[in-house]
PDB file of C-alpha atoms in Angstrom:
ATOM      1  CA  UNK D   1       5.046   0.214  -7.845  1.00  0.00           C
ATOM      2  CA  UNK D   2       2.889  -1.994  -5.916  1.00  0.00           C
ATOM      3  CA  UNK D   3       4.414  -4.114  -3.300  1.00  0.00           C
ATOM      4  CA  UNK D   4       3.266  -6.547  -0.537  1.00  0.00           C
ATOM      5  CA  UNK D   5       4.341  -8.938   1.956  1.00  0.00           C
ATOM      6  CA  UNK D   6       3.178 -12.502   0.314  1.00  0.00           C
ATOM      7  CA  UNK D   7       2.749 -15.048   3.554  1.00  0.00           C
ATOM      8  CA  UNK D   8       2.009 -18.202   0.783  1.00  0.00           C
ATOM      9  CA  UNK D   9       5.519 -17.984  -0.368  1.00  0.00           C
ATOM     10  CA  UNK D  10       7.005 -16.231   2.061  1.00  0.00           C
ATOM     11  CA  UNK D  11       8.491 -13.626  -0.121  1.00  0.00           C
ATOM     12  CA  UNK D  12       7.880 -10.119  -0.785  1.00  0.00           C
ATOM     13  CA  UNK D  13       6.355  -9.180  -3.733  1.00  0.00           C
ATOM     14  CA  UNK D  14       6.476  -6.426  -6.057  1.00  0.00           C
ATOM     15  CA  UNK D  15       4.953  -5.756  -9.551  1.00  0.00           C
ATOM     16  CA  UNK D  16       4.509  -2.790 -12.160  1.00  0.00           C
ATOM     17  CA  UNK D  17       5.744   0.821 -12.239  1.00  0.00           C
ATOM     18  CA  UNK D  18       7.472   3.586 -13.919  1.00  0.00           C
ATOM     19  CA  UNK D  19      10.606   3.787 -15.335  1.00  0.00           C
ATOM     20  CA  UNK D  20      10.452   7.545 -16.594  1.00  0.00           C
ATOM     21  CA  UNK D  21       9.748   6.039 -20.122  1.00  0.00           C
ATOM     22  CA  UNK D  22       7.571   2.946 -19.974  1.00  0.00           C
ATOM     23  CA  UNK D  23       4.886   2.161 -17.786  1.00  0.00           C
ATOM     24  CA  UNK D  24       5.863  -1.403 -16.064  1.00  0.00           C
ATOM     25  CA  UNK D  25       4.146  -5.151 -15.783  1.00  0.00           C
ATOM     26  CA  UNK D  26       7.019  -6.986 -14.476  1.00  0.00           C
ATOM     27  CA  UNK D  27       6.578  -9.219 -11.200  1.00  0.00           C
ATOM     28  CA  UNK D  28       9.488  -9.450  -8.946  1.00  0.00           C
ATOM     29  CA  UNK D  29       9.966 -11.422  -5.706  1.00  0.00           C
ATOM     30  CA  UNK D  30      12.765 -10.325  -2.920  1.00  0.00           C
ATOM     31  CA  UNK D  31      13.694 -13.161  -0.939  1.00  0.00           C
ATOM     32  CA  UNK D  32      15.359 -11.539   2.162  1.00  0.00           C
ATOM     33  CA  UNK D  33      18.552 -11.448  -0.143  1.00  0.00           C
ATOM     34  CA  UNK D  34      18.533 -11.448  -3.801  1.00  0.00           C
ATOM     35  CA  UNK D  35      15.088  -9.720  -5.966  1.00  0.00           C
ATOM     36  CA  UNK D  36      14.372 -11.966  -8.542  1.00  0.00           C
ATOM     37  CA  UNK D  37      12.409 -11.445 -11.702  1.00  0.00           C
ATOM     38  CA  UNK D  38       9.508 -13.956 -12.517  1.00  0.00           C
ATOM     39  CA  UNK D  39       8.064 -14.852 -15.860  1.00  0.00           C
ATOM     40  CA  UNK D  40       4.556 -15.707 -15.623  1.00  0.00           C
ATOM     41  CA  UNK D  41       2.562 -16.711 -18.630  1.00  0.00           C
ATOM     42  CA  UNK D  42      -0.271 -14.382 -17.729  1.00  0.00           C
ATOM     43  CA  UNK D  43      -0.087 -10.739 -16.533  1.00  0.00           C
ATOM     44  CA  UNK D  44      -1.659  -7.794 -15.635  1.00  0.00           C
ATOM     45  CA  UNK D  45      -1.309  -4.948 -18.087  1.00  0.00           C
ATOM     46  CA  UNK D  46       1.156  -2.288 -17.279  1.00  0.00           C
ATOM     47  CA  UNK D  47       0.509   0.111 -14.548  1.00  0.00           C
ATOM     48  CA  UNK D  48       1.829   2.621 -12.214  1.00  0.00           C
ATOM     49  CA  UNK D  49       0.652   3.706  -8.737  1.00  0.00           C
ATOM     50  CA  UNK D  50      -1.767   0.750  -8.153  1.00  0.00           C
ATOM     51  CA  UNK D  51      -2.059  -1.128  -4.550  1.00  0.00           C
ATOM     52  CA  UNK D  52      -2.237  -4.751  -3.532  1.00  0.00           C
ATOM     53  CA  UNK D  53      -2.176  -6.606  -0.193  1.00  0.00           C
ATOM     54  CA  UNK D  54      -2.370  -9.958   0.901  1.00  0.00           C
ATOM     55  CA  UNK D  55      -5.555 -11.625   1.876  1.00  0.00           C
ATOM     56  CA  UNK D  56      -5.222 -14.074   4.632  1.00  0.00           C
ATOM     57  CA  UNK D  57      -8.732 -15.863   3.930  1.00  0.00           C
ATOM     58  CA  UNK D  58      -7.944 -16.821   0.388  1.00  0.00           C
ATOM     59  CA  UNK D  59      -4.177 -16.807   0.856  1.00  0.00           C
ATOM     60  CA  UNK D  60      -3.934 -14.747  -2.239  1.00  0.00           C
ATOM     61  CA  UNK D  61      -2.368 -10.842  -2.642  1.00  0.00           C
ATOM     62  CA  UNK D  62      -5.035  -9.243  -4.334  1.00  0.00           C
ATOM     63  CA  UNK D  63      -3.948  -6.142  -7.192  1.00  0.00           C
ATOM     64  CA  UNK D  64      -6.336  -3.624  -7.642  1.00  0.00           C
ATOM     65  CA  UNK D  65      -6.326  -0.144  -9.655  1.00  0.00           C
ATOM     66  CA  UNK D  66      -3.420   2.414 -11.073  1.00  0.00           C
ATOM     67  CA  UNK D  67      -2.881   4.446 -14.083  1.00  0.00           C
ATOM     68  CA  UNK D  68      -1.370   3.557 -17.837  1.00  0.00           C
ATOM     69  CA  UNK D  69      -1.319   6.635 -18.830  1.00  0.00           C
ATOM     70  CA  UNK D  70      -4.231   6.868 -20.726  1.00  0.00           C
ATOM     71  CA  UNK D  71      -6.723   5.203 -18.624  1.00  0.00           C
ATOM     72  CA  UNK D  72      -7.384   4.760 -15.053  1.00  0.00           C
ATOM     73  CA  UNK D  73      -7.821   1.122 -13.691  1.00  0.00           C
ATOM     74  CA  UNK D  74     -10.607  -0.769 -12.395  1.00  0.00           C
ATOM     75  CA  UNK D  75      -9.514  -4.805 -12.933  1.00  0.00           C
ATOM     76  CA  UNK D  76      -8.552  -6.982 -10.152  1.00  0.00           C
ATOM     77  CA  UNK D  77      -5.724  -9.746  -9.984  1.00  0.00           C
ATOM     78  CA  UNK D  78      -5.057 -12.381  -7.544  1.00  0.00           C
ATOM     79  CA  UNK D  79      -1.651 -13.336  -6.949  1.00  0.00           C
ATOM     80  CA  UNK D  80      -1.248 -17.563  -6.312  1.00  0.00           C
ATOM     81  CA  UNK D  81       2.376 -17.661  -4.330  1.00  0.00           C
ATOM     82  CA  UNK D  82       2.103 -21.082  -4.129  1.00  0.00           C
ATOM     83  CA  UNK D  83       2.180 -21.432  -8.075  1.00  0.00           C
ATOM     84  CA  UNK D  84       3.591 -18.231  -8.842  1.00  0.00           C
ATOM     85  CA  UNK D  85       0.760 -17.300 -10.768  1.00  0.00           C
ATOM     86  CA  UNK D  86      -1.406 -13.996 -11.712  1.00  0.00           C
ATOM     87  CA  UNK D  87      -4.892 -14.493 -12.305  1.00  0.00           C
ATOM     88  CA  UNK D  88      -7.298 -12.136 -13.444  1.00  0.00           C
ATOM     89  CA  UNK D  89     -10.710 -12.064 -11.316  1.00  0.00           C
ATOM     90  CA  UNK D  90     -14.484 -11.156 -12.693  1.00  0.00           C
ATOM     91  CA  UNK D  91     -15.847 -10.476  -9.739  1.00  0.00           C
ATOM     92  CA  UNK D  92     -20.033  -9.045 -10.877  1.00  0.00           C
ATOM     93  CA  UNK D  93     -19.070  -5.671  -8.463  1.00  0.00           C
ATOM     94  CA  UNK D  94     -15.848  -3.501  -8.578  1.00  0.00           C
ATOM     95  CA  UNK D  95     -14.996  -0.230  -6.886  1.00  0.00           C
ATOM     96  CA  UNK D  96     -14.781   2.767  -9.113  1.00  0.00           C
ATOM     97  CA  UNK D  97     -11.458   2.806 -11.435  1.00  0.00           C
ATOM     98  CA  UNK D  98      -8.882   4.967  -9.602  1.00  0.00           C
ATOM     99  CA  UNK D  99      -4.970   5.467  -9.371  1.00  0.00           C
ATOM    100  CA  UNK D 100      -3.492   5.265  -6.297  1.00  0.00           C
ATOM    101  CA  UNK D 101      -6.138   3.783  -4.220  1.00  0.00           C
ATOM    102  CA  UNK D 102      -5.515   2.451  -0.835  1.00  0.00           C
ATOM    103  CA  UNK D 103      -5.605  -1.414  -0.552  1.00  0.00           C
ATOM    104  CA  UNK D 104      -4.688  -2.722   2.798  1.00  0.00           C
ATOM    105  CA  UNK D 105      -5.821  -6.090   4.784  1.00  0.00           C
ATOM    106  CA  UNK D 106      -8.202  -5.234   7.504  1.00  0.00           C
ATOM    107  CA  UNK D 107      -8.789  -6.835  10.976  1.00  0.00           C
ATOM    108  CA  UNK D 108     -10.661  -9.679  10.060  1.00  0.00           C
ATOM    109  CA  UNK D 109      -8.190 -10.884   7.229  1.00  0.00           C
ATOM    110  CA  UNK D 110     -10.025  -9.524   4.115  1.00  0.00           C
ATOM    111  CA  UNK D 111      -8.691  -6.870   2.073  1.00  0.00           C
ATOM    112  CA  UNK D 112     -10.353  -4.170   1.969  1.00  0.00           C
ATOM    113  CA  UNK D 113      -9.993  -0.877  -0.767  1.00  0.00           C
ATOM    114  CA  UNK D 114     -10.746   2.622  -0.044  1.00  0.00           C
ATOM    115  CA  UNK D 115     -10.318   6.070  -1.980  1.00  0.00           C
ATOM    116  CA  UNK D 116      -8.592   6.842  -4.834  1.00  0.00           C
ATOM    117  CA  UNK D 117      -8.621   9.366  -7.447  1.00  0.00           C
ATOM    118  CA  UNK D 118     -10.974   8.740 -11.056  1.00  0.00           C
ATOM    119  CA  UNK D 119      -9.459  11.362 -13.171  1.00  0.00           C
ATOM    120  CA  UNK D 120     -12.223  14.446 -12.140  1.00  0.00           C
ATOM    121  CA  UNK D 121     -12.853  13.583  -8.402  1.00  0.00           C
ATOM    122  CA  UNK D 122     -11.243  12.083  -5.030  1.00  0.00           C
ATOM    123  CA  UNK D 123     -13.258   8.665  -4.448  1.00  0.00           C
ATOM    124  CA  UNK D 124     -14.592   8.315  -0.596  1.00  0.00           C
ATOM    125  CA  UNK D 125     -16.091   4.817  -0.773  1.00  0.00           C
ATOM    126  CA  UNK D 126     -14.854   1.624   0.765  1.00  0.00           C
ATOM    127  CA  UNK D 127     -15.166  -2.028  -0.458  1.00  0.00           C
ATOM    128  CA  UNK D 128     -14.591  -5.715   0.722  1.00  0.00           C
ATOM    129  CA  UNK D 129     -12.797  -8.466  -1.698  1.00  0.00           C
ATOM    130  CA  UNK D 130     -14.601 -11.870  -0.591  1.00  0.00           C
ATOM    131  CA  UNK D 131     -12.437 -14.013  -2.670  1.00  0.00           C
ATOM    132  CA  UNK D 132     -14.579 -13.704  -5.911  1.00  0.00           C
ATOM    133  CA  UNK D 133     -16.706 -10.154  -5.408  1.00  0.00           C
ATOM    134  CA  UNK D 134     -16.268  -7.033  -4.086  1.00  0.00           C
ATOM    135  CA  UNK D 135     -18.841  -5.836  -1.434  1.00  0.00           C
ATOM    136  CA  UNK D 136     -19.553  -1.930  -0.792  1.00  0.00           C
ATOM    137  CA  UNK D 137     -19.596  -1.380   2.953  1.00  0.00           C
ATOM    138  CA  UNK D 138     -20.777   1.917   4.668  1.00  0.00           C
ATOM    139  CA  UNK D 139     -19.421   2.408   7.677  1.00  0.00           C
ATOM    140  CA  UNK D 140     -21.111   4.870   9.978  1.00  0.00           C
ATOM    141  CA  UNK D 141     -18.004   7.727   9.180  1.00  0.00           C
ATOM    142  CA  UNK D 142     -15.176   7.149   6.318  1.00  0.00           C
ATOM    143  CA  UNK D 143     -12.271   9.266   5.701  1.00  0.00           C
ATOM    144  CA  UNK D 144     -12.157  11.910   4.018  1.00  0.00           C
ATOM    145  CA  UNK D 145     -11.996  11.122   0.410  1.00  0.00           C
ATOM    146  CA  UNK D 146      -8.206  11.081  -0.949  1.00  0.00           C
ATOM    147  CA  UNK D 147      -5.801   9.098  -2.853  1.00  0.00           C
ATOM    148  CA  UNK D 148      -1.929   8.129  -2.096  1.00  0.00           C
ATOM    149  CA  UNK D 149      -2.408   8.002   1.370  1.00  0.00           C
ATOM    150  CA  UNK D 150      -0.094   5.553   3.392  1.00  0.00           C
ATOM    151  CA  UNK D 151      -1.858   2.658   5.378  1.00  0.00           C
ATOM    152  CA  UNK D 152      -0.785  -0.071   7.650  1.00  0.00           C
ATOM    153  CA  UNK D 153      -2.312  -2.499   9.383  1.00  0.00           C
ATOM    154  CA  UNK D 154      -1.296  -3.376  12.859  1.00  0.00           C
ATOM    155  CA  UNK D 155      -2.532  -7.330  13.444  1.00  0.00           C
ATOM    156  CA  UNK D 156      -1.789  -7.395  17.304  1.00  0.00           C
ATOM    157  CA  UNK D 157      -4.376  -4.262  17.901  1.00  0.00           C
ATOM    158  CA  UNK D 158      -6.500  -5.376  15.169  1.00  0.00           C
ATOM    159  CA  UNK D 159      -6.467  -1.723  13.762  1.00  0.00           C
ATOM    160  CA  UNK D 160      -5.761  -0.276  10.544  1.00  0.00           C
ATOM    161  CA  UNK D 161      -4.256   3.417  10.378  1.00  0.00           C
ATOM    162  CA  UNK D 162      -4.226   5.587   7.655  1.00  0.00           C
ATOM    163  CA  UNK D 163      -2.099   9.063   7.278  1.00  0.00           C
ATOM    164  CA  UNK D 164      -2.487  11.573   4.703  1.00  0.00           C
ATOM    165  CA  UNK D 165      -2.810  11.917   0.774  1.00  0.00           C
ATOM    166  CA  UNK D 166      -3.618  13.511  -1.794  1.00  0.00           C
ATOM    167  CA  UNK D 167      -7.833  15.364  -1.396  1.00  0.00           C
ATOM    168  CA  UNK D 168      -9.710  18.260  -2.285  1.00  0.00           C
ATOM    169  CA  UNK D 169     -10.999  18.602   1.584  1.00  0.00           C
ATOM    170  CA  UNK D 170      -7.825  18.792   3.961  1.00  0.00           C
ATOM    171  CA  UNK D 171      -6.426  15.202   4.360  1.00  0.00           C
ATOM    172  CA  UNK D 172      -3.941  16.235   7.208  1.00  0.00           C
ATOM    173  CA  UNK D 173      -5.336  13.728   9.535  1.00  0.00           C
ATOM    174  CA  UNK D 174      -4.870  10.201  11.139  1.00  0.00           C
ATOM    175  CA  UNK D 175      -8.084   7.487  10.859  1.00  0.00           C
ATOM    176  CA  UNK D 176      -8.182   4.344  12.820  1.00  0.00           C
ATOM    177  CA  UNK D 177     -10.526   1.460  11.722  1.00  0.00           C
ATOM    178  CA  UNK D 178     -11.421  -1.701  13.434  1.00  0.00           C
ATOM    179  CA  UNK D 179     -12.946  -3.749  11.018  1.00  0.00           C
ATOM    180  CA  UNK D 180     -16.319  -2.027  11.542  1.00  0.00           C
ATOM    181  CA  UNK D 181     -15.966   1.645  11.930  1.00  0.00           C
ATOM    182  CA  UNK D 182     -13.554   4.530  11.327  1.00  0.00           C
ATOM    183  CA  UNK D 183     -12.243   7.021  13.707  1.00  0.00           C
ATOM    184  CA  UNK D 184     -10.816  10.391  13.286  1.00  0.00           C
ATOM    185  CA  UNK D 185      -8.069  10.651  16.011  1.00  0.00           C
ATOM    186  CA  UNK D 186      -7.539  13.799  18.087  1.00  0.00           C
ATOM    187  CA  UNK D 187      -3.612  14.807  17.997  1.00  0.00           C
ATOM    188  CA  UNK D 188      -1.398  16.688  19.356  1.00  0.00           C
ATOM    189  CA  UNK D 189       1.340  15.754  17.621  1.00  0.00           C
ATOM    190  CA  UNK D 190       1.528  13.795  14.061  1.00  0.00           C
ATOM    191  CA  UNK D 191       3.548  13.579  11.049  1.00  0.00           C
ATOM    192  CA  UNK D 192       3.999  16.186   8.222  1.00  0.00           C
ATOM    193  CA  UNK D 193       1.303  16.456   5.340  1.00  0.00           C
ATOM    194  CA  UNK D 194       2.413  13.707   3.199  1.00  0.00           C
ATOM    195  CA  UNK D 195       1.413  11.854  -0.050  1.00  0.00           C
ATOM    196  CA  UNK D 196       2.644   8.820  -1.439  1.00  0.00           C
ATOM    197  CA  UNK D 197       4.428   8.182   2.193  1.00  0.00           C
ATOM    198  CA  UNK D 198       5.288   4.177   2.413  1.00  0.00           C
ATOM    199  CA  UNK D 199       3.501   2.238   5.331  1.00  0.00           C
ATOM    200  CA  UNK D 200       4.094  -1.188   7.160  1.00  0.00           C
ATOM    201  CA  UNK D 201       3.884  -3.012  10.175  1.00  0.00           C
ATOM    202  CA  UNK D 202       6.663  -3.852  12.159  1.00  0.00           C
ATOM    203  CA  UNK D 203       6.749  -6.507  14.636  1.00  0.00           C
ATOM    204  CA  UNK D 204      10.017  -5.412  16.338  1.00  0.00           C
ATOM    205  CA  UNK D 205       8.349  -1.885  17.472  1.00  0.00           C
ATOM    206  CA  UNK D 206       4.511  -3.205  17.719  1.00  0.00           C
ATOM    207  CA  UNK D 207       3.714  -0.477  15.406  1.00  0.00           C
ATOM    208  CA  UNK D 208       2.826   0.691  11.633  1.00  0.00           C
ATOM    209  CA  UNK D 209       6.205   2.739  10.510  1.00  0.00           C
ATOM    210  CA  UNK D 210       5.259   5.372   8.373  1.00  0.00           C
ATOM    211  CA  UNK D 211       8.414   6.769   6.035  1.00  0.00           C
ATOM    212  CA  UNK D 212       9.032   9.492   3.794  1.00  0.00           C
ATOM    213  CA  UNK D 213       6.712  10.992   0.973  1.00  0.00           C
ATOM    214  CA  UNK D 214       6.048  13.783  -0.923  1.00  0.00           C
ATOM    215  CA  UNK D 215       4.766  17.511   1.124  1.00  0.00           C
ATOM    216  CA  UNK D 216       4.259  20.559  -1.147  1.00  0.00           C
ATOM    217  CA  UNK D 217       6.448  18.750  -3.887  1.00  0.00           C
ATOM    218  CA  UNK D 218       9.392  18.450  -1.553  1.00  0.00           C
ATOM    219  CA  UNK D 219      10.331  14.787  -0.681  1.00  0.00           C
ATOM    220  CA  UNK D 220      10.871  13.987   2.742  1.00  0.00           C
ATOM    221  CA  UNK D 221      13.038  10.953   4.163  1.00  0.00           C
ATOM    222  CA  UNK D 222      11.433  11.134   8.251  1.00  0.00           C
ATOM    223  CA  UNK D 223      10.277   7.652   9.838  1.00  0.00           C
ATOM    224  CA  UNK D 224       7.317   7.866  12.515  1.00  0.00           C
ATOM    225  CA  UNK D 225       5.606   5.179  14.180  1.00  0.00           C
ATOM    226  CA  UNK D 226       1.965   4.466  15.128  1.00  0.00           C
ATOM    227  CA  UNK D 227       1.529   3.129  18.396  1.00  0.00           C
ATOM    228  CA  UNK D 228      -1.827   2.505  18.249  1.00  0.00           C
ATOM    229  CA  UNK D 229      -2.602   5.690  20.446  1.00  0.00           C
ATOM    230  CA  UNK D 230       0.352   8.158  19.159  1.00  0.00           C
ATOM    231  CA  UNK D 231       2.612   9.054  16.695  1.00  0.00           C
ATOM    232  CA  UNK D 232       5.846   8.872  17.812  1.00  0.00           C
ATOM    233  CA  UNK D 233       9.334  10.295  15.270  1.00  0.00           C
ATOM    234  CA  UNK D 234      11.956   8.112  15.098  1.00  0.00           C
ATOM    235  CA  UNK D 235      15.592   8.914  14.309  1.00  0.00           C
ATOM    236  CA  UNK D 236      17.370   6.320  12.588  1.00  0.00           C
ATOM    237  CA  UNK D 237      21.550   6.578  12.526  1.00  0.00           C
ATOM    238  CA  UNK D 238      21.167   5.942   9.084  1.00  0.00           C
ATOM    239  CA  UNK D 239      18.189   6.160   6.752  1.00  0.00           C
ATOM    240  CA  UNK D 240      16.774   6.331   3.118  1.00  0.00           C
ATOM    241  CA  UNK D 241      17.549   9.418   0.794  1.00  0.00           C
ATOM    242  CA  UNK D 242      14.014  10.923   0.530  1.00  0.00           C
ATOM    243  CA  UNK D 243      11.328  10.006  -1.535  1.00  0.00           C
ATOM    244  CA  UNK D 244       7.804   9.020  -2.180  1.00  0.00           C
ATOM    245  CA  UNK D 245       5.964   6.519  -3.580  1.00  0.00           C
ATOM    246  CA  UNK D 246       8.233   3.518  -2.332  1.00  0.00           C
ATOM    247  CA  UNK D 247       7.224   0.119  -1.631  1.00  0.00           C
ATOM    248  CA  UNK D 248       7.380  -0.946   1.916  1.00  0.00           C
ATOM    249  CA  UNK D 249       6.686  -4.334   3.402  1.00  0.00           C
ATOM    250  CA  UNK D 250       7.429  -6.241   6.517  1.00  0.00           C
ATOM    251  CA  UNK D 251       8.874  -9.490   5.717  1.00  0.00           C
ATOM    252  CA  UNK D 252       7.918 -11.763   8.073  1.00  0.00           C
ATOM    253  CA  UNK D 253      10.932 -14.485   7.357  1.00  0.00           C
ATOM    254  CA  UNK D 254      13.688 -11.906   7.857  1.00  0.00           C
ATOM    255  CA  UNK D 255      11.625 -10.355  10.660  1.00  0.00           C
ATOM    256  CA  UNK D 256      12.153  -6.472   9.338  1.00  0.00           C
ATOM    257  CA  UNK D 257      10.854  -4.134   7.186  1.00  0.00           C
ATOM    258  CA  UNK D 258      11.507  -3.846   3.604  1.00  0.00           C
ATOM    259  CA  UNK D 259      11.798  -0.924   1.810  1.00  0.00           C
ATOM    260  CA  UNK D 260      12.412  -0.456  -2.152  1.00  0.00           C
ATOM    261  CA  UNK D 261      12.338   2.105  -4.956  1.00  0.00           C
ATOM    262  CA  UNK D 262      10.315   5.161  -5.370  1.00  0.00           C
ATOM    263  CA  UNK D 263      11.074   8.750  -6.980  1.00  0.00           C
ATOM    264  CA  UNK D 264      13.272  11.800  -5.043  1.00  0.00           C
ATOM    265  CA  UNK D 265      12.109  15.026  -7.120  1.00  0.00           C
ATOM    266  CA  UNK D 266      12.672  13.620 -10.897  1.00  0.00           C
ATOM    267  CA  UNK D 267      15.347  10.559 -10.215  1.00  0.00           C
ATOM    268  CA  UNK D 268      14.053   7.206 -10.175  1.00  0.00           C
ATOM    269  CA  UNK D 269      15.391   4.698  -7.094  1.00  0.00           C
ATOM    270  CA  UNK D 270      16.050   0.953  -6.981  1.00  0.00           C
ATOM    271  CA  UNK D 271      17.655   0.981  -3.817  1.00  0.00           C
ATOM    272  CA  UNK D 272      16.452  -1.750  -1.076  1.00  0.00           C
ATOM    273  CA  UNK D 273      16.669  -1.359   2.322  1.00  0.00           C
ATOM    274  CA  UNK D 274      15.781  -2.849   5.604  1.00  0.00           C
ATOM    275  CA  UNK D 275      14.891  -1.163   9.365  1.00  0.00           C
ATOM    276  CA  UNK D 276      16.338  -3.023  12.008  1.00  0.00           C
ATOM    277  CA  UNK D 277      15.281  -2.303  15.569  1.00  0.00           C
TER     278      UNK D 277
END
């Protein structure tokens, strides 16, 4: 599914899917304590494995991509939390229709989309949403070109990292970006090859927490953090079953990170939980 932290109404947001039978178009908000289900009179079609992220200019999430199983998806929606209300945009420009692209708000409070996968080939481009169009940029290096990879950004460093994926050239490797140009970090140490791993910020520990995903069709349940500099492993007393493809979000009114859903081999989730420091 896609999910997002949305700062208008201060709730987490969550919409579309896979239930093993139907692909989904529901819209759910979490609350801190209870998810509940809203009914909107307009909504996107169903979907699964498209991204959205909230844009701090426009103070609207912004839903772009996926897959319905026949096609793959190029429309953009704009979430209004202060109505509760999806609204479909026309912007004159749109990046390429992909599953599983990566949508993530960048350092000067736009969201930004890069990657995804078209069916036949691994997309490397990146665009801007400006509230009505999307913008191509071309920054001096990009990532490699991949889809399902996990990115956070981190609002105190003003940096964006992203981790892994799914690519035809090796996407074992951790990018930084700071609103103008992207950086392939030399490690030492970093997580396992994963795709589909679930990404958020996290106040508590200054740092993007990476969780989980899929490596060589084996799910994993490990939590690292991005420091900015490092990846550091973290071992939780208790954590998540593994999985990929989960929804993670840090919810800024319960001051933790949110974590919901996703697939373990063949079984469906819808299990919630939260990472306290």
């Amino acid at each position: 599914m896609a999910m997002t932290y949305d700062a208008a109404s201060q709730r987490i947001l969550l919409f579309g899917g896979y239930d093993g039978t139907h692909y989904l178009n529901d819209t759910w908000v979490f609350d801190g304590r209870i998810w509940s289900k809203v009914r909107t009179r307009v909504v996107p079609p169903r979907r699964t494995n498209a991204q959205m992220a909230y844009d701090v200019a426009t103070q609207r999430v912004v839903l772009f991509g996926g897959y319905n199983g026949t096609h793959y998806l190029g429309d953009t929606w704009v979430w209004d939390g202060s109505t509760f209300a999806w609204t479909q945009a026309t912007p004159t420009h749109s990046p390429p229709a992909v599953t599983g692209p990566m949508l993530f708000p960048d350092p000067i409070g736009r969201v930004d989309e890069f990657g995804g996968f078209d069916g036949n080939f691994y997309q490397g481009t990146m665009w801007r949403w400006n509230g009505a169009d999307w913008t191509r940029l071309y920054p001096a290096m990009v990532p490699y070109a991949r889809s399902s990879a996990a990115v956070g950004l981190n609002p105190l460093l003003n940096q964006v990292v992203l981790f892994g994926g799914l690519a035809d050239v090796n996407p074992n490797n951790t990018w930084t970006y700071d609103g103008t140009n992207w950086t392939m970090q030399n490690l030492s140490t970093q997580p396992q090859l994963v795709y589909g791993g679930s990404a958020a910020f996290d106040l508590n520990l200054n740092a993007v927490i990476l969780f989980g995903g899929g490596s060589g069709g084996v799910d994993q349940n490990s939590t690292w953090a991005w420091t900015g500099s490092r990846w550091e492993q973290l071992f939780p007393m208790q954590s998540p079953t593994p999985r990929e493809g989960a929804g993670m979000a840090y919810d800024e009114v319960l001051g933790h990170v949110i974590l919901f859903g996703g697939q373990n081999n063949n079984m469906l989730l819808n299990d919630s939980w939260e990472l306290t420091p």
